[in-house]
CSV table of C-alpha atoms in Angstrom, one decimal:
chain,number,residue,atom,x,y,z
A,1,MET,CA,-28.1,-11.9,-1.7
A,2,SER,CA,-25.5,-14.4,-2.4
A,3,VAL,CA,-22.2,-14.6,-0.6
A,4,ALA,CA,-20.4,-13.7,-3.9
A,5,SER,CA,-22.5,-10.6,-4.4
A,6,GLU,CA,-21.8,-9.4,-0.7
A,7,THR,CA,-18.1,-10.1,-1.0
A,8,GLN,CA,-17.4,-8.5,-4.6
A,9,THR,CA,-18.9,-5.1,-4.0
A,10,SER,CA,-17.8,-1.6,-3.3
A,11,ALA,CA,-18.2,0.1,0.0
A,12,ARG,CA,-20.5,2.7,-1.6
A,13,ASP,CA,-22.6,0.0,-3.2
A,14,LEU,CA,-22.8,-1.8,0.2
A,15,ARG,CA,-23.8,1.3,1.9
A,16,ALA,CA,-26.7,1.8,-0.5
A,17,LYS,CA,-28.0,-1.8,0.2
A,18,TYR,CA,-27.8,-1.2,4.0
A,19,LEU,CA,-29.9,1.9,3.6
A,20,ASN,CA,-32.4,0.1,1.2
A,21,GLY,CA,-32.7,-2.7,3.7
A,22,GLU,CA,-31.4,-5.3,1.2
A,23,THR,CA,-28.9,-6.8,3.7
A,24,THR,CA,-27.2,-6.1,7.1
A,25,ALA,CA,-23.8,-5.6,8.4
A,26,ARG,CA,-24.1,-8.9,10.3
A,27,ASP,CA,-24.9,-10.8,7.1
A,28,VAL,CA,-22.1,-9.1,5.2
A,29,ALA,CA,-19.5,-9.8,7.9
A,30,LEU,CA,-20.6,-13.5,8.1
A,31,ALA,CA,-20.3,-13.8,4.2
A,32,HIS,CA,-16.8,-12.4,4.3
A,33,LEU,CA,-15.7,-14.7,7.1
A,34,GLN,CA,-17.1,-17.6,5.0
A,35,ARG,CA,-15.2,-16.3,1.9
A,36,ILE,CA,-12.0,-16.1,4.0
A,37,LYS,CA,-12.4,-19.9,5.0
A,38,GLU,CA,-12.9,-20.7,1.3
A,39,VAL,CA,-10.0,-18.9,-0.2
A,40,GLU,CA,-7.3,-18.7,2.5
A,41,PRO,CA,-5.9,-22.2,1.9
A,42,ARG,CA,-4.8,-20.6,-1.5
A,43,THR,CA,-4.3,-17.0,-1.0
A,44,HIS,CA,-2.7,-16.7,2.6
A,45,ALA,CA,-3.6,-13.1,2.6
A,46,PHE,CA,-4.4,-13.0,6.3
A,47,LEU,CA,-2.0,-13.7,9.2
A,48,THR,CA,-4.7,-13.3,11.7
A,49,VAL,CA,-8.4,-13.6,11.2
A,50,LEU,CA,-10.5,-12.3,14.3
A,51,ASP,CA,-13.0,-14.6,16.0
A,52,GLU,CA,-16.5,-14.8,14.6
A,53,GLU,CA,-17.8,-13.6,17.9
A,54,ASP,CA,-15.7,-10.5,17.7
A,55,VAL,CA,-16.6,-9.8,14.1
A,56,VAL,CA,-20.3,-10.3,14.6
A,57,ALA,CA,-20.3,-7.9,17.7
A,58,GLN,CA,-18.7,-5.2,15.5
A,59,ALA,CA,-21.2,-5.8,12.8
A,60,GLN,CA,-24.3,-5.7,15.3
A,61,ALA,CA,-22.9,-2.4,16.5
A,62,ALA,CA,-22.8,-1.3,12.9
A,63,ASP,CA,-26.3,-2.3,12.3
A,64,GLN,CA,-27.4,-0.4,15.3
A,65,ARG,CA,-25.7,2.8,13.9
A,66,LEU,CA,-27.4,2.1,10.6
A,67,GLU,CA,-30.9,1.9,12.3
A,68,ASN,CA,-30.5,5.0,14.4
A,69,GLY,CA,-29.1,7.3,11.8
A,70,THR,CA,-25.5,7.8,13.1
A,71,ALA,CA,-23.7,5.7,10.5
A,72,SER,CA,-20.7,7.0,8.5
A,73,ALA,CA,-19.5,6.3,4.9
A,74,LEU,CA,-17.6,3.3,6.3
A,75,THR,CA,-20.1,1.9,8.8
A,76,GLY,CA,-20.5,-1.8,8.3
A,77,VAL,CA,-17.6,-2.0,5.8
A,78,PRO,CA,-15.3,-5.0,6.3
A,79,PHE,CA,-11.7,-4.1,6.5
A,80,LEU,CA,-8.3,-6.0,6.5
A,81,ILE,CA,-5.4,-4.1,8.4
A,82,LYS,CA,-1.9,-4.7,7.2
A,83,ASP,CA,0.0,-6.5,10.1
A,84,ASN,CA,2.5,-3.7,10.5
A,85,ILE,CA,-0.2,-1.4,11.9
A,86,SER,CA,-1.0,-1.9,15.6
A,87,THR,CA,-4.3,-3.2,16.7
A,88,GLU,CA,-5.1,-3.4,20.4
A,89,GLY,CA,-5.3,-6.9,21.7
A,90,VAL,CA,-4.7,-8.5,18.3
A,91,ARG,CA,-1.4,-10.0,17.3
A,92,THR,CA,0.7,-7.7,15.3
A,93,THR,CA,3.9,-9.2,13.8
A,94,ALA,CA,5.0,-7.2,10.7
A,95,ALA,CA,5.3,-10.8,9.2
A,96,SER,CA,8.6,-11.2,11.2
A,97,ARG,CA,9.6,-13.9,13.7
A,98,ILE,CA,11.1,-11.4,15.9
A,99,LEU,CA,7.5,-10.0,16.7
A,100,ASP,CA,5.7,-13.4,16.7
A,101,GLY,CA,3.3,-13.3,19.5
A,102,TYR,CA,3.4,-9.4,20.0
A,103,ILE,CA,0.1,-8.0,21.1
A,104,PRO,CA,-0.1,-4.3,21.1
A,105,PRO,CA,-1.8,-2.5,24.0
A,106,PHE,CA,-3.0,0.3,21.8
A,107,ASP,CA,-4.6,0.9,18.4
A,108,ALA,CA,-2.8,2.9,15.6
A,109,THR,CA,-4.6,6.2,15.1
A,110,VAL,CA,-5.9,5.0,11.7
A,111,VAL,CA,-7.4,1.9,13.4
A,112,SER,CA,-9.1,4.0,16.0
A,113,ARG,CA,-10.6,6.3,13.4
A,114,LEU,CA,-12.0,3.3,11.5
A,115,LYS,CA,-13.5,1.9,14.6
A,116,GLU,CA,-15.0,5.3,15.5
A,117,ALA,CA,-16.6,5.2,11.9
A,118,GLY,CA,-18.1,1.8,12.6
A,119,ALA,CA,-15.9,-0.1,10.2
A,120,ILE,CA,-15.7,-3.9,10.8
A,121,ILE,CA,-12.1,-5.2,11.3
A,122,LEU,CA,-11.8,-8.7,10.0
A,123,GLY,CA,-8.1,-9.4,10.8
A,124,LYS,CA,-4.5,-8.7,9.9
A,125,GLY,CA,-2.9,-8.9,6.5
A,126,ASN,CA,0.2,-10.8,5.3
A,127,LEU,CA,3.2,-8.7,4.0
A,128,ASP,CA,6.8,-8.8,3.3
A,129,GLU,CA,8.7,-8.8,6.7
A,130,PHE,CA,8.8,-5.3,8.0
A,131,ALA,CA,7.3,-4.1,4.7
A,132,MET,CA,10.7,-4.9,2.9
A,133,GLY,CA,9.9,-6.4,-0.4
A,134,SER,CA,8.0,-6.2,-3.8
A,135,SER,CA,6.4,-9.8,-4.1
A,136,ASN,CA,5.2,-10.7,-0.5
A,137,GLU,CA,7.7,-13.8,-0.5
A,138,ASN,CA,9.7,-12.2,2.3
A,139,SER,CA,6.9,-13.0,4.8
A,140,ALA,CA,8.4,-15.1,7.7
A,141,PHE,CA,5.2,-17.1,7.9
A,142,THR,CA,4.1,-17.8,4.3
A,143,PRO,CA,4.1,-16.2,0.9
A,144,VAL,CA,0.8,-14.6,-0.4
A,145,VAL,CA,-0.4,-16.0,-3.7
A,146,ASN,CA,-2.1,-13.7,-6.2
A,147,PRO,CA,-5.8,-14.7,-6.7
A,148,TRP,CA,-5.2,-14.1,-10.5
A,149,GLY,CA,-2.8,-17.1,-10.7
A,150,GLU,CA,-1.7,-19.9,-8.4
A,151,ASN,CA,1.9,-19.5,-9.1
A,152,ARG,CA,1.8,-15.7,-9.1
A,153,VAL,CA,3.1,-13.2,-6.7
A,154,PRO,CA,0.6,-10.4,-5.5
A,155,GLY,CA,3.3,-7.7,-5.2
A,156,GLY,CA,4.6,-6.2,-2.0
A,157,SER,CA,4.8,-5.3,0.4
A,158,SER,CA,1.1,-5.0,1.0
A,159,GLY,CA,0.5,-8.2,-1.0
A,160,GLY,CA,-2.0,-9.6,1.6
A,161,ALA,CA,-4.1,-6.5,1.5
A,162,ALA,CA,-4.3,-6.3,-2.3
A,163,ALA,CA,-4.9,-10.1,-2.7
A,164,ALA,CA,-7.7,-10.0,-0.1
A,165,VAL,CA,-9.6,-7.2,-1.8
A,166,ALA,CA,-9.2,-8.8,-5.1
A,167,ALA,CA,-10.3,-12.2,-3.9
A,168,GLY,CA,-13.3,-10.8,-2.0
A,169,GLU,CA,-12.0,-11.5,1.5
A,170,ALA,CA,-12.4,-7.7,2.3
A,171,VAL,CA,-14.1,-4.7,0.8
A,172,ILE,CA,-11.2,-2.4,1.7
A,173,ALA,CA,-7.9,-2.8,3.2
A,174,LEU,CA,-5.3,-0.5,4.9
A,175,GLY,CA,-1.7,-0.9,3.6
A,176,SER,CA,1.4,1.2,4.0
A,177,ASP,CA,3.6,2.5,1.1
A,178,THR,CA,7.3,3.2,1.6
A,179,GLY,CA,8.3,2.8,-2.0
A,180,GLY,CA,5.2,1.6,-3.8
A,181,SER,CA,4.0,-1.0,-1.4
A,182,ILE,CA,0.3,0.0,-1.8
A,183,ARG,CA,0.3,1.0,-5.6
A,184,GLN,CA,2.5,-2.0,-7.0
A,185,PRO,CA,0.4,-4.9,-5.4
A,186,ALA,CA,-2.8,-3.0,-6.3
A,187,SER,CA,-1.6,-3.0,-9.8
A,188,LEU,CA,-0.6,-6.6,-9.9
A,189,CYS,CA,-3.9,-7.7,-8.2
A,190,GLY,CA,-6.1,-5.6,-10.4
A,191,VAL,CA,-7.5,-3.2,-7.7
A,192,VAL,CA,-7.0,0.5,-6.7
A,193,GLY,CA,-4.3,1.6,-4.4
A,194,PHE,CA,-3.8,5.2,-3.1
A,195,LYS,CA,-0.9,6.7,-1.4
A,196,PRO,CA,-1.8,10.2,0.0
A,197,THR,CA,0.7,13.1,0.3
A,198,TYR,CA,3.2,12.3,3.1
A,199,GLY,CA,1.8,13.5,6.5
A,200,THR,CA,-1.8,13.5,5.4
A,201,VAL,CA,-2.4,10.2,7.3
A,202,SER,CA,-1.0,9.7,10.8
A,203,ARG,CA,1.8,7.1,11.1
A,204,PHE,CA,1.2,6.6,14.8
A,205,GLY,CA,1.0,2.9,15.4
A,206,LEU,CA,2.7,1.9,12.2
A,207,ILE,CA,5.8,-0.2,12.7
A,208,ALA,CA,8.4,2.1,11.1
A,209,PHE,CA,10.6,1.0,8.1
A,210,GLY,CA,11.6,4.3,6.6
A,211,SER,CA,10.0,7.2,8.6
A,212,SER,CA,10.5,9.9,6.0
A,213,LEU,CA,8.9,7.7,3.3
A,214,ASP,CA,6.2,5.6,5.0
A,215,GLN,CA,2.6,6.5,4.4
A,216,ILE,CA,-0.6,4.6,5.3
A,217,GLY,CA,-3.2,4.5,2.7
A,218,PRO,CA,-6.2,2.3,1.3
A,219,ILE,CA,-6.5,-0.5,-1.2
A,220,ALA,CA,-10.0,-1.0,-2.7
A,221,ARG,CA,-12.1,-1.9,-5.7
A,222,THR,CA,-12.9,1.8,-6.6
A,223,VAL,CA,-11.3,5.1,-6.4
A,224,ALA,CA,-14.4,6.5,-4.5
A,225,ASP,CA,-13.8,3.9,-1.8
A,226,CYS,CA,-10.2,5.1,-1.6
A,227,ALA,CA,-11.3,8.7,-1.2
A,228,ASP,CA,-13.9,7.9,1.4
A,229,THR,CA,-11.4,5.9,3.5
A,230,VAL,CA,-8.8,8.7,3.4
A,231,ASN,CA,-11.5,11.2,4.5
A,232,THR,CA,-12.0,8.9,7.6
A,233,ILE,CA,-8.3,8.2,8.5
A,234,SER,CA,-6.7,11.6,7.6
A,235,GLY,CA,-6.2,14.6,9.6
A,236,LEU,CA,-3.9,16.1,12.2
A,237,ASP,CA,-2.7,13.7,15.0
A,238,PRO,CA,-0.9,15.1,17.9
A,239,LEU,CA,0.7,11.6,18.4
A,240,ASP,CA,2.6,12.1,15.1
A,241,SER,CA,4.8,15.1,14.7
A,242,THR,CA,4.8,14.7,10.9
A,243,SER,CA,1.1,14.8,10.5
A,244,LEU,CA,-0.3,17.7,8.5
A,245,ASP,CA,-3.0,20.0,9.9
A,246,HIS,CA,-4.5,20.3,6.4
A,247,LYS,CA,-7.9,18.4,6.3
A,248,LEU,CA,-9.3,17.9,2.9
A,249,ASP,CA,-12.5,16.4,1.4
A,250,PHE,CA,-10.8,13.8,-0.8
A,251,ALA,CA,-14.1,12.9,-2.6
A,252,GLU,CA,-14.7,16.6,-3.5
A,253,TYR,CA,-13.5,16.4,-7.1
A,254,LEU,CA,-14.9,12.9,-8.0
A,255,GLY,CA,-17.2,13.2,-11.0
A,256,ARG,CA,-15.6,16.4,-12.3
A,257,ASP,CA,-14.6,16.2,-15.9
A,258,ILE,CA,-10.9,16.5,-16.9
A,259,ASP,CA,-11.4,18.4,-20.1
A,260,GLY,CA,-8.5,20.7,-20.6
A,261,MET,CA,-6.2,19.1,-17.9
A,262,ARG,CA,-2.7,18.8,-18.9
A,263,ILE,CA,-1.2,15.4,-18.3
A,264,GLY,CA,2.7,14.8,-18.6
A,265,VAL,CA,4.1,11.4,-19.6
A,266,PRO,CA,7.7,11.1,-18.4
A,267,ARG,CA,9.8,9.1,-21.0
A,268,GLU,CA,12.0,7.8,-18.3
A,269,TYR,CA,9.2,5.7,-16.7
A,270,ILE,CA,8.9,3.6,-20.0
A,271,VAL,CA,11.9,1.7,-18.6
A,272,ASP,CA,14.1,-0.9,-20.2
A,273,GLY,CA,12.5,-4.1,-19.6
A,274,ILE,CA,9.0,-2.9,-19.6
A,275,GLU,CA,6.8,-5.8,-20.7
A,276,PRO,CA,5.2,-5.1,-24.3
A,277,GLY,CA,1.7,-5.8,-22.9
A,278,VAL,CA,2.2,-3.4,-20.1
A,279,ARG,CA,3.3,-0.7,-22.4
A,280,ALA,CA,0.4,-1.4,-24.7
A,281,ALA,CA,-2.1,-1.1,-21.9
A,282,PHE,CA,-0.7,2.0,-20.5
A,283,GLU,CA,-0.7,3.7,-24.1
A,284,LYS,CA,-4.4,2.7,-24.5
A,285,SER,CA,-5.2,4.3,-21.1
A,286,LEU,CA,-3.5,7.6,-22.4
A,287,THR,CA,-5.9,7.4,-25.4
A,288,VAL,CA,-8.8,7.1,-22.9
A,289,LEU,CA,-7.7,10.2,-21.1
A,290,GLU,CA,-7.3,12.2,-24.4
A,291,GLY,CA,-10.9,11.0,-25.2
A,292,LEU,CA,-12.0,12.7,-22.0
A,293,GLY,CA,-10.5,16.0,-23.1
A,294,ALA,CA,-7.2,15.8,-21.4
A,295,ILE,CA,-4.1,17.1,-23.1
A,296,VAL,CA,-1.4,14.4,-22.9
A,297,GLU,CA,2.2,15.4,-23.7
A,298,GLU,CA,5.6,13.6,-23.2
A,299,THR,CA,8.0,15.3,-20.8
A,300,SER,CA,11.2,14.3,-19.1
A,301,LEU,CA,12.2,13.8,-15.5
A,302,PRO,CA,16.0,13.0,-15.8
A,303,LEU,CA,16.6,12.5,-12.1
A,304,THR,CA,14.3,9.4,-12.3
A,305,ASP,CA,17.2,7.3,-13.2
A,306,HIS,CA,18.7,8.2,-9.8
A,307,ALA,CA,15.8,7.6,-7.6
A,308,LEU,CA,16.3,3.9,-7.1
A,309,ALA,CA,19.8,4.4,-5.8
A,310,VAL,CA,18.6,7.3,-3.6
A,311,TYR,CA,15.9,5.1,-2.1
A,312,TYR,CA,18.1,2.2,-1.5
A,313,ILE,CA,20.4,4.4,0.6
A,314,ILE,CA,17.8,6.4,2.5
A,315,ALA,CA,15.2,3.6,3.2
A,316,PRO,CA,17.8,1.0,4.6
A,317,SER,CA,19.5,3.8,6.6
A,318,GLU,CA,16.2,4.7,8.3
A,319,ALA,CA,15.3,1.0,8.7
A,320,SER,CA,18.8,0.5,10.4
A,321,ALA,CA,17.8,3.1,12.9
A,322,ASN,CA,14.1,2.0,13.4
A,323,LEU,CA,14.8,-1.6,13.8
A,324,SER,CA,17.4,-1.2,16.4
A,325,ARG,CA,14.6,-1.2,18.9
A,326,PHE,CA,14.1,-4.9,18.5
A,327,ASP,CA,16.4,-6.5,20.9
A,328,GLY,CA,14.5,-9.1,22.5
A,329,VAL,CA,14.3,-7.1,25.8
A,330,LYS,CA,11.0,-5.1,25.7
A,331,TYR,CA,8.7,-7.2,23.5
A,332,GLY,CA,8.7,-9.9,20.9
A,333,MET,CA,10.9,-13.0,20.9
A,334,SER,CA,14.0,-13.4,23.0
A,335,VAL,CA,16.8,-15.9,22.5
A,336,ASP,CA,19.2,-16.5,25.5
A,337,GLY,CA,22.9,-16.0,24.5
A,338,GLU,CA,26.2,-16.5,26.4
A,339,PRO,CA,27.9,-15.1,28.1
A,340,ASN,CA,26.2,-11.7,28.2
A,341,ALA,CA,23.4,-9.3,27.0
A,342,ARG,CA,25.1,-8.4,23.8
A,343,GLU,CA,25.2,-12.1,22.9
A,344,SER,CA,21.6,-12.4,23.6
A,345,ILE,CA,20.7,-9.4,21.4
A,346,GLU,CA,22.8,-10.9,18.5
A,347,ALA,CA,21.1,-14.3,18.9
A,348,THR,CA,17.6,-12.8,19.0
A,349,ARG,CA,18.3,-10.7,15.9
A,350,GLY,CA,20.0,-13.5,14.0
A,351,SER,CA,17.1,-15.9,14.6
A,352,GLY,CA,14.2,-13.2,14.4
A,353,PHE,CA,15.2,-11.2,11.3
A,354,GLY,CA,14.9,-12.7,7.8
A,355,ALA,CA,17.4,-12.5,5.0
A,356,GLU,CA,15.9,-9.4,3.3
A,357,VAL,CA,15.7,-7.4,6.5
A,358,LYS,CA,19.3,-8.3,7.6
A,359,ARG,CA,20.5,-7.3,4.0
A,360,ARG,CA,18.9,-3.8,4.3
A,361,ILE,CA,20.0,-3.4,7.9
A,362,LEU,CA,23.6,-3.9,6.8
A,363,ILE,CA,23.3,-1.6,3.8
A,364,GLY,CA,21.9,1.1,6.0
A,365,THR,CA,24.3,0.7,8.8
A,366,TYR,CA,27.2,0.9,6.3
A,367,ALA,CA,25.7,4.1,4.7
A,368,LEU,CA,25.4,5.6,8.1
A,369,SER,CA,28.8,4.7,9.5
A,370,ALA,CA,31.7,7.1,10.1
A,371,GLY,CA,33.6,7.7,7.0
A,372,TYR,CA,30.7,6.8,4.7
A,373,TYR,CA,27.9,9.0,5.8
A,374,ASP,CA,28.9,12.1,3.6
A,375,ALA,CA,29.5,9.8,0.6
A,376,TYR,CA,26.3,8.0,0.8
A,377,TYR,CA,23.5,9.2,3.1
A,378,LYS,CA,24.1,12.9,2.9
A,379,LYS,CA,24.6,12.5,-0.9
A,380,ALA,CA,21.4,10.8,-1.4
A,381,GLN,CA,19.4,13.4,0.7
A,382,GLN,CA,20.9,16.1,-1.6
A,383,VAL,CA,19.7,14.2,-4.7
A,384,ARG,CA,16.5,13.8,-3.1
A,385,THR,CA,16.0,17.5,-2.9
A,386,LEU,CA,16.9,17.7,-6.6
A,387,ILE,CA,14.1,15.1,-7.4
A,388,ARG,CA,11.6,17.0,-5.3
A,389,ARG,CA,12.6,20.2,-7.2
A,390,GLU,CA,12.2,18.3,-10.6
A,391,PHE,CA,8.7,17.2,-9.7
A,392,HIS,CA,7.9,20.8,-8.5
A,393,ASP,CA,9.0,22.1,-11.8
A,394,ALA,CA,7.0,19.5,-13.9
A,395,PHE,CA,3.8,20.4,-11.9
A,396,GLN,CA,4.2,24.0,-13.0
A,397,LYS,CA,3.2,22.7,-16.5
A,398,PHE,CA,1.1,19.7,-15.8
A,399,ASP,CA,-1.8,19.0,-13.6
A,400,VAL,CA,-0.8,15.4,-13.1
A,401,ILE,CA,1.7,12.9,-14.4
A,402,ALA,CA,0.8,9.6,-15.8
A,403,THR,CA,3.1,6.5,-15.8
A,404,PRO,CA,2.7,2.7,-15.6
A,405,THR,CA,2.6,1.5,-12.1
A,406,SER,CA,4.7,-1.5,-12.6
A,407,PRO,CA,7.0,-2.4,-15.5
A,408,THR,CA,5.6,-6.0,-15.4
A,409,VAL,CA,2.6,-7.9,-14.5
A,410,ALA,CA,2.6,-10.4,-11.6
A,411,PHE,CA,5.6,-12.6,-11.9
A,412,GLU,CA,5.9,-16.2,-10.9
A,413,LEU,CA,6.7,-17.1,-7.3
A,414,GLY,CA,10.5,-17.7,-7.0
A,415,GLU,CA,11.3,-16.0,-10.3
A,416,LYS,CA,13.3,-13.2,-8.7
A,417,THR,CA,14.1,-14.3,-5.1
A,418,GLN,CA,17.7,-15.0,-6.1
A,419,ASP,CA,18.2,-11.7,-7.7
A,420,PRO,CA,17.6,-8.8,-5.2
A,421,PHE,CA,18.4,-6.1,-7.9
A,422,GLN,CA,15.7,-7.5,-10.3
A,423,MET,CA,13.3,-7.6,-7.4
A,424,TYR,CA,14.2,-3.9,-6.5
A,425,LEU,CA,13.4,-2.8,-10.1
A,426,SER,CA,9.8,-3.9,-9.6
A,427,ASP,CA,9.4,-0.5,-7.8
A,428,VAL,CA,11.2,1.7,-10.3
A,429,CYS,CA,8.0,3.5,-11.3
A,430,THR,CA,6.7,4.1,-7.7
A,431,ILE,CA,9.7,4.9,-5.7
A,432,PRO,CA,10.3,8.5,-6.9
A,433,VAL,CA,6.7,9.4,-5.5
A,434,ASN,CA,7.8,8.5,-1.8
A,435,ILE,CA,11.2,10.3,-2.3
A,436,ALA,CA,9.2,13.5,-3.0
A,437,GLY,CA,6.4,13.0,-0.7
A,438,LEU,CA,3.6,13.1,-3.4
A,439,PRO,CA,0.3,11.6,-3.7
A,440,GLY,CA,-0.1,8.6,-6.1
A,441,ILE,CA,-2.8,6.2,-7.2
A,442,SER,CA,-2.8,3.1,-9.2
A,443,VAL,CA,-6.0,2.1,-11.1
A,444,PRO,CA,-6.5,-0.9,-13.3
A,445,CYS,CA,-6.1,-0.1,-16.9
A,446,GLY,CA,-6.3,-3.6,-18.7
A,447,LEU,CA,-4.8,-7.1,-18.9
A,448,SER,CA,-1.5,-8.3,-20.3
A,449,GLU,CA,-1.4,-12.1,-20.9
A,450,GLY,CA,-4.5,-12.4,-18.7
A,451,LEU,CA,-3.0,-10.5,-15.8
A,452,PRO,CA,-3.9,-7.1,-14.5
A,453,VAL,CA,-1.8,-3.8,-15.5
A,454,GLY,CA,-2.1,-0.6,-13.4
A,455,LEU,CA,-2.1,3.0,-14.5
A,456,GLN,CA,-0.4,5.4,-12.0
A,457,ILE,CA,-1.5,9.0,-11.6
A,458,LEU,CA,0.7,11.4,-9.7
A,459,ALA,CA,0.0,14.9,-8.4
A,460,PRO,CA,1.8,17.7,-6.5
A,461,GLN,CA,2.0,17.7,-2.7
A,462,LEU,CA,-1.6,18.1,-1.3
A,463,GLY,CA,-2.9,17.6,-4.8
A,464,ASP,CA,-4.5,14.4,-3.8
A,465,ARG,CA,-8.0,15.4,-4.9
A,466,THR,CA,-6.7,16.0,-8.4
A,467,ALA,CA,-5.0,12.6,-8.6
A,468,LEU,CA,-8.3,11.0,-7.4
A,469,GLN,CA,-10.3,13.2,-10.0
A,470,VAL,CA,-8.3,11.9,-12.9
A,471,ALA,CA,-8.2,8.3,-11.8
A,472,HIS,CA,-11.9,8.4,-11.1
A,473,ALA,CA,-12.6,9.9,-14.5
A,474,TYR,CA,-10.5,7.2,-16.2
A,475,GLU,CA,-12.0,4.4,-14.0
A,476,GLN,CA,-15.6,5.4,-15.0
A,477,SER,CA,-14.7,5.7,-18.7
A,478,ALA,CA,-12.7,2.7,-19.0
A,479,ASN,CA,-14.9,0.6,-16.9
A,480,TRP,CA,-12.3,-2.1,-15.9
A,481,ASN,CA,-14.2,-4.2,-13.4
A,482,LEU,CA,-11.5,-6.9,-12.8
A,483,THR,CA,-12.4,-9.9,-10.9
A,484,PRO,CA,-10.0,-12.8,-10.7
A,485,PRO,CA,-11.2,-16.0,-12.4
A,486,GLU,CA,-12.8,-18.5,-10.1
A,487,PRO,CA,-12.2,-21.0,-8.7
A,488,CYS,CA,-10.2,-19.0,-6.1
A,489,THR,CA,-10.7,-21.9,-3.6
A,490,ASP,CA,-9.2,-25.4,-3.1
């Protein structure tokens, strides 16, 4: 088997090849390490690549499990882990200078569960600093480049995760999604990204951005691989008080038809400024869903127009509280200041945090300050409740809701860096999902000007299997198997 065929495959296809004796986990792991060497000079999707000796040891253990019949669905599957998810003994920076050199003494729960399943961890993925961004240009180390174009962003904040899967550097990646940070980069890179219902997957070991919004989930080439991954990493975790005791078989509905299912299309998601090619691809995807027997109807979610403002009060406020722990005392970088500890903390944060992180800390601190709390943070939480109710009412009529994932395809590097508001608008279709704690999945639905477009499917809380069912039915019918044009190497 060629290196290309071993690095452009799904986890399910890879498992079949293992069981048929066509390849080994060791060969697949080495093929991915070679692929990383080839494309990383262009993509910069990884911040840390594990040593070959470590990766081969994991692969040999996987081969042993395959031989003795104790393998799981993810045994021998190469993974990238977003670098805001803790990995024992492996540098974890959240793409921030303030954590450069930090090596966690523990694994995040999701990493522990992947290791227990026999997955192969290849390394840590690049991201916007502390997951704050929509283009992966806010990384303190280097921007990620979309494998679909040498001057295009991959989306954010899980840009490294999406780019790595698209470029064949990993079969599956774990990302985090606070306002679209799994789904939006998946859309821009032509892969599948799934954000489960809030609380379905433990956040223990995730470096927190917005604790009431953050959710870990997979980026993969297929809907089925996303379902298998969440089956492995989900479930109650006593180390996370927000995790749900509600175990599902996320792959249970895959393959079921969607004949008679009702799909709502909210007009507010066809936003001003949506690119014509994106709109055309989205409308064609609705035609495919109708061809599968679904009943597609326009609907309205008026509070969508307020979601962006609500998010950019709640998320920075929570970030302001969460990032206060980075003071240069316990871990990470430390800058000596004169004449006292306060000066040292200010110097550390001034040097360690990037511009976007500082911007959001300032916004959040202001919103939480005396005299402004009721006007901003409390009001945003009240509107959040109304948004949740609006979604709840919509799902009394519809099984799922369909929207574009992003109003644009991958834009050029540097195009929006001087206009934060335009950058924030990149997440206008994904943010409401996090506000309401819903499951959402982005699946490729075509190309616009040669760049990928994503279809987003939303379901009610704990309706994850229904979202996966509809996305899988569309994926199998439309058969978009998007692979970036080579060469992807220097």
